[in-house]
Coordinates of C-alpha atoms and ligand atoms in Angstrom, one line a residue:
M98 CA -27.4 21.6 2.9
S99 CA -23.9 21.8 2.6
Q100 CA -22.0 18.6 2.4
P101 CA -19.7 17.6 5.5
I102 CA -15.9 18.2 4.7
N103 CA -14.1 14.6 5.0
P104 CA -11.3 15.6 7.6
L105 CA -8.9 13.3 5.5
R106 CA -9.2 15.9 2.7
K107 CA -6.5 18.0 4.0
Y108 CA -3.9 15.2 2.9
I109 CA -5.1 15.2 -0.8
R110 CA -3.7 17.1 -3.5
E111 CA -7.2 18.4 -4.5
G112 CA -5.9 19.9 -8.0
K113 CA -5.5 16.0 -9.2
L114 CA -9.2 15.4 -8.6
P115 CA -11.1 13.8 -10.0
H116 CA -9.3 10.6 -9.5
F117 CA -8.4 8.0 -12.2
F118 CA -9.9 4.9 -10.4
C119 CA -12.8 3.0 -11.9
P120 CA -15.9 3.0 -9.8
G121 CA -16.1 0.2 -7.2
C122 CA -12.1 0.1 -7.2
G123 CA -10.2 -1.0 -4.0
C124 CA -7.8 1.6 -4.3
G125 CA -9.9 4.2 -2.8
Q126 CA -10.4 2.4 0.3
I127 CA -6.5 1.4 0.7
L128 CA -6.0 5.3 0.2
N129 CA -8.7 5.8 2.8
A130 CA -7.9 3.2 5.4
F131 CA -3.7 4.6 5.2
L132 CA -5.2 8.0 5.6
Q133 CA -7.3 7.3 8.4
A134 CA -3.9 5.4 9.8
C135 CA -1.9 8.1 9.6
D136 CA -4.6 10.5 11.2
E137 CA -4.9 8.6 14.2
L138 CA -1.3 8.3 14.5
S139 CA -0.9 12.0 14.4
V140 CA 1.7 11.4 11.6
D141 CA 1.5 13.7 8.3
P142 CA 1.9 11.9 5.3
S143 CA 3.0 15.0 3.6
R144 CA 6.2 14.5 5.6
M145 CA 6.8 11.4 4.0
V146 CA 8.3 10.1 0.7
I147 CA 5.3 7.9 -0.9
I148 CA 6.5 6.0 -4.0
G149 CA 4.4 4.0 -6.8
G150 CA 5.7 2.3 -9.6
V151 CA 3.3 2.1 -12.7
G152 CA -0.1 0.6 -12.5
C153 CA -3.5 1.4 -10.9
T154 CA -2.0 1.1 -7.4
A155 CA 1.0 2.9 -8.2
R156 CA -1.1 6.0 -8.8
I157 CA -2.6 6.3 -5.0
P158 CA 0.5 8.4 -4.0
V159 CA -0.2 10.8 -7.0
Y160 CA -3.4 12.2 -5.0
L161 CA -1.5 12.7 -1.7
K162 CA 0.6 16.2 -0.7
G163 CA 4.2 16.1 -0.2
D164 CA 6.7 14.4 -1.8
V165 CA 5.5 11.3 -4.1
L166 CA 7.4 9.7 -6.7
H167 CA 5.6 7.7 -9.4
G168 CA 7.4 6.4 -12.4
V169 CA 9.1 3.2 -13.3
H170 CA 7.2 -0.3 -13.3
G171 CA 8.8 -2.5 -10.6
R172 CA 11.6 -0.5 -9.0
T173 CA 9.8 1.1 -6.4
L174 CA 12.3 -0.8 -3.7
A175 CA 15.4 0.6 -5.6
W176 CA 14.2 4.1 -5.2
A177 CA 13.2 3.3 -1.5
T178 CA 16.7 1.9 -1.1
G179 CA 18.5 5.1 -2.2
I180 CA 16.4 7.5 -0.3
K181 CA 16.5 5.7 3.0
L182 CA 20.8 5.3 2.6
H183 CA 20.8 9.1 2.1
K184 CA 18.1 10.2 4.4
P185 CA 17.7 7.5 7.2
Q186 CA 15.3 9.2 9.2
T187 CA 12.6 10.0 6.0
K188 CA 9.3 7.7 6.6
V189 CA 8.8 5.9 3.2
V190 CA 6.0 4.3 2.2
I191 CA 5.5 2.4 -1.2
F192 CA 2.1 1.5 -3.0
A193 CA 2.4 -1.4 -5.4
G194 CA 0.4 -3.4 -7.6
D195 CA 0.9 -7.2 -7.4
G196 CA 2.6 -7.3 -10.8
D197 CA 4.8 -4.3 -9.6
V198 CA 6.3 -5.7 -6.8
A199 CA 5.9 -9.7 -7.4
S200 CA 6.8 -9.6 -10.6
I201 CA 9.1 -7.2 -12.5
G202 CA 10.2 -6.0 -8.8
G203 CA 10.3 -9.3 -7.6
N204 CA 14.1 -9.3 -7.0
H205 CA 14.0 -6.1 -5.5
L206 CA 11.4 -7.2 -3.1
I207 CA 13.5 -10.3 -1.7
H208 CA 16.6 -8.1 -1.1
A209 CA 14.9 -5.1 0.6
A210 CA 13.3 -7.7 2.7
R211 CA 16.5 -9.7 3.3
R212 CA 18.1 -6.5 4.1
N213 CA 15.5 -5.4 6.3
L214 CA 15.1 -2.1 4.6
D215 CA 13.3 0.5 6.7
V216 CA 10.1 0.8 4.7
L217 CA 6.6 0.1 4.2
V218 CA 5.1 -1.8 1.4
V219 CA 1.3 -1.7 0.8
V220 CA 0.7 -4.4 -1.8
A221 CA -2.7 -4.2 -3.4
N222 CA -3.3 -7.6 -4.6
N223 CA -6.0 -7.4 -7.3
F224 CA -4.9 -10.6 -8.6
N225 CA -4.0 -9.2 -12.4
Y226 CA -2.3 -6.6 -14.1
A227 CA -5.3 -4.2 -14.2
M228 CA -3.9 -1.1 -15.8
T229 CA -2.9 -2.8 -19.0
G230 CA -6.3 -4.7 -19.4
G231 CA -6.3 -7.8 -17.3
Q232 CA -3.5 -10.0 -18.0
V233 CA -2.7 -13.0 -15.7
A234 CA -0.2 -12.0 -12.9
P235 CA 2.0 -13.8 -10.4
M236 CA -0.7 -13.7 -7.6
T237 CA -3.5 -14.7 -9.9
P238 CA -5.1 -18.0 -8.6
S239 CA -4.7 -21.1 -10.4
Q240 CA -7.3 -21.8 -13.1
V241 CA -9.0 -18.5 -13.1
R242 CA -9.9 -16.9 -16.3
T243 CA -7.8 -13.7 -17.1
M244 CA -7.4 -11.8 -20.4
T245 CA -4.5 -13.9 -21.4
T246 CA -5.6 -17.0 -20.0
P247 CA -9.0 -17.8 -21.4
F248 CA -9.1 -21.1 -20.5
G249 CA -7.8 -20.9 -16.8
N250 CA -4.7 -19.9 -15.2
P251 CA -2.4 -22.9 -15.9
E252 CA 0.3 -21.7 -13.2
P253 CA 0.0 -21.9 -9.7
S254 CA -0.2 -18.7 -7.7
F255 CA 2.3 -16.8 -5.6
D256 CA 2.1 -16.1 -1.9
I257 CA 3.8 -12.7 -1.4
C258 CA 3.6 -12.9 2.5
E259 CA 5.5 -16.4 2.6
L260 CA 8.1 -15.0 0.3
V261 CA 9.0 -11.8 2.3
V262 CA 9.0 -13.9 5.7
T263 CA 11.3 -16.4 4.0
A264 CA 13.3 -13.6 3.0
G265 CA 13.7 -11.9 6.3
A266 CA 10.7 -9.4 6.3
T267 CA 10.2 -8.1 10.1
Y268 CA 6.4 -7.3 9.9
V269 CA 4.1 -9.1 7.4
A270 CA 0.4 -9.3 7.3
R271 CA -2.4 -9.9 4.9
E272 CA -5.8 -7.8 4.9
A273 CA -8.8 -7.3 2.5
T274 CA -10.6 -3.9 1.7
G275 CA -13.8 -5.6 2.9
R276 CA -12.6 -5.6 6.5
P277 CA -11.8 -1.7 6.8
V278 CA -11.5 -1.6 10.7
Q279 CA -8.7 -4.5 10.5
L280 CA -7.2 -2.9 7.5
E281 CA -6.8 0.7 9.5
R282 CA -5.4 -1.4 12.3
T283 CA -2.8 -3.2 10.6
L284 CA -1.6 -0.1 8.3
K285 CA -1.0 2.0 11.6
K286 CA 1.1 -1.1 13.2
A287 CA 3.0 -1.6 10.1
L288 CA 3.5 2.3 9.9
T289 CA 5.1 2.4 13.3
H290 CA 7.3 -0.7 12.7
E291 CA 11.1 -0.2 12.2
G292 CA 12.6 -2.3 9.4
F293 CA 10.7 -4.0 6.5
A294 CA 7.1 -4.3 6.6
L295 CA 4.7 -5.5 4.1
V296 CA 0.7 -5.4 4.0
E297 CA -1.0 -7.2 1.4
V298 CA -4.1 -6.1 0.8
L299 CA -6.7 -8.0 -1.2
S300 CA -8.6 -5.6 -3.3
Q301 CA -11.4 -5.8 -5.7
C302 CA -10.7 -4.8 -9.2
P303 CA -14.1 -5.2 -11.1
T304 CA -13.2 -3.8 -14.5
N305 CA -10.5 -6.3 -15.5
Y306 CA -10.6 -9.1 -12.8
G307 CA -14.4 -9.2 -12.2
R308 CA -15.0 -9.0 -16.0
Y309 CA -12.7 -11.8 -17.1
A310 CA -12.6 -14.3 -14.0
L311 CA -16.1 -13.5 -12.8
R312 CA -18.1 -12.4 -15.8
S313 CA -19.3 -9.6 -13.7
G314 CA -18.2 -6.1 -13.8
D315 CA -20.1 -5.3 -10.6
P316 CA -17.8 -4.3 -7.6
A317 CA -19.8 -6.3 -5.1
V318 CA -19.3 -9.4 -7.1
T319 CA -15.5 -9.2 -6.9
L320 CA -15.6 -8.2 -3.2
K321 CA -17.8 -11.1 -2.2
W322 CA -15.9 -13.5 -4.3
I323 CA -12.8 -12.3 -2.2
M324 CA -14.3 -12.3 1.1
D325 CA -15.8 -15.8 0.6
R326 CA -12.5 -17.0 0.4
C327 CA -10.8 -15.2 3.3
I328 CA -10.5 -17.3 6.9
T329 CA -8.3 -15.9 9.6
K330 CA -5.0 -17.2 10.9
A331 CA -6.8 -18.5 13.7
Q332 CA -9.0 -20.6 11.5
A333 CA -6.3 -21.6 9.3
D334 CA -4.3 -22.9 12.1
K335 CA -7.0 -25.6 12.5
L336 CA -7.3 -26.6 9.1
S337 CA -5.0 -29.1 7.2
K338 CA -3.0 -28.0 3.8
E339 CA -5.6 -29.5 1.7
E340 CA -8.6 -27.5 3.4
K341 CA -6.6 -24.4 3.3
A342 CA -6.1 -24.5 -0.5
G343 CA -7.9 -21.7 -2.4
K344 CA -8.3 -19.9 0.9
F345 CA -6.7 -16.1 1.7
V346 CA -5.4 -16.2 4.9
L347 CA -5.7 -13.0 6.7
G348 CA -3.8 -11.7 9.8
E349 CA -0.2 -11.1 10.9
F350 CA 2.7 -13.3 10.1
V351 CA 5.5 -11.8 11.7
D352 CA 6.2 -8.9 14.0
F353 CA 9.7 -8.6 15.4
K354 CA 12.7 -6.6 15.5
R355 CA 16.4 -7.2 14.1
P356 CA 18.7 -4.2 13.0
I357 CA 17.6 -2.5 9.7
F358 CA 19.6 -1.4 6.7
C359 CA 19.6 2.3 6.1
G360 CA 22.1 5.1 6.0
S361 CA 23.7 5.0 9.4
S362 CA 23.9 1.5 9.6
V363 CA 25.9 1.2 6.2
Y364 CA 27.8 4.7 6.3
D365 CA 29.2 6.6 9.1
L366 CA 26.7 9.7 8.6
E367 CA 28.0 11.3 12.2
S368 CA 28.9 14.5 10.1
C369 CA 26.3 14.4 7.4
E370 CA 24.3 17.5 7.7
C371 CA 21.5 16.3 5.5
C372 CA 20.8 13.7 7.9
E373 CA 20.5 15.7 11.1
Ligands
TPP1012 C1 9.3 -1.7 -17.5 C2 7.6 -2.0 -17.9 N1 6.9 -3.1 -18.0 C3 5.8 -3.1 -18.2 C4 5.1 -1.7 -18.3 C5 3.6 -2.1 -18.6 N2 2.9 -2.0 -17.4 C6 2.2 -0.8 -17.1 S1 1.0 -1.4 -15.9 C7 1.2 -2.5 -15.8 C8 0.5 -3.3 -15.0 C9 0.5 -3.3 -13.4 O1 0.0 -4.4 -13.0 P1 0.1 -4.0 -11.2 O2 1.5 -3.8 -11.0 O3 -0.6 -5.5 -10.7 O4 -0.7 -3.1 -10.9 P2 -2.3 -2.7 -11.0 O5 -2.6 -2.1 -12.4 O6 -2.9 -4.0 -11.1 O7 -2.7 -2.0 -9.7 C10 2.2 -3.2 -16.9 C11 2.6 -4.4 -17.0 C12 5.7 -0.8 -17.9 N3 5.0 0.3 -17.7 N4 7.1 -0.5 -17.7

């Protein structure tokens, strides 16, 4: 009996398969949720510009048809800014790892949010620098063991959602690969948002995070570790700061409108032919 063809396959650059992700990596689930969201909205991802920096997550765009950029670690938002200034009508989506966008790319992130650049940033937070072997990263929880912190991470971790809300982002949400329905719903909202949208997706990296932090390469172990720490925003609202420590709050943090930063708001593009 022939296998049913996945309807989302039409968006995939088949010549690039087999993909590079490890078995059980969350990147495939994120890509699936994104394509499902696009399909349900009837927006063709090959009409967008999709950008990845460097890292495992940054490979996601490579498997998509259309205009994709895969290049420099931490510089996705600089590229996105250039594209939006030149072609404001182009939908731009970024897939970035937590290291890519919160560490080396942190300054670009703050200022893109402050300007309300009209892009969607999907951050796969796998709590480590996965591609380079599992080093500690800005979003590695405190006390957790990684390849470079064998006695536990001595630093506090970083809340990227709080950061971009404070910087001025107009749509910010956190979801997890373990909640595929909610993830897809969130990405659908984020895709239709005008202005700076960031969706943090808690994602399992069994190969490096699981192996060092949890002493297991089993994807289910890392997924369970994440999901056991997740609470909804409604649950979090009833807890004290101490009770919320070590938990990941899922849900929407902001959703509002304000003037966006793109070509037409910066330059007079009335007579620019390429922006028609
Ligand atoms: C300018 C620069 N600095 C460092 C590196 C090395 N490097 C490549 S991938 C990577 C880690 C990526 O981690 P993250 O962004 O969290 O993505 P993940 O692989 O975890 O999805 C690093 C540090 C690089 N390629 N370029």
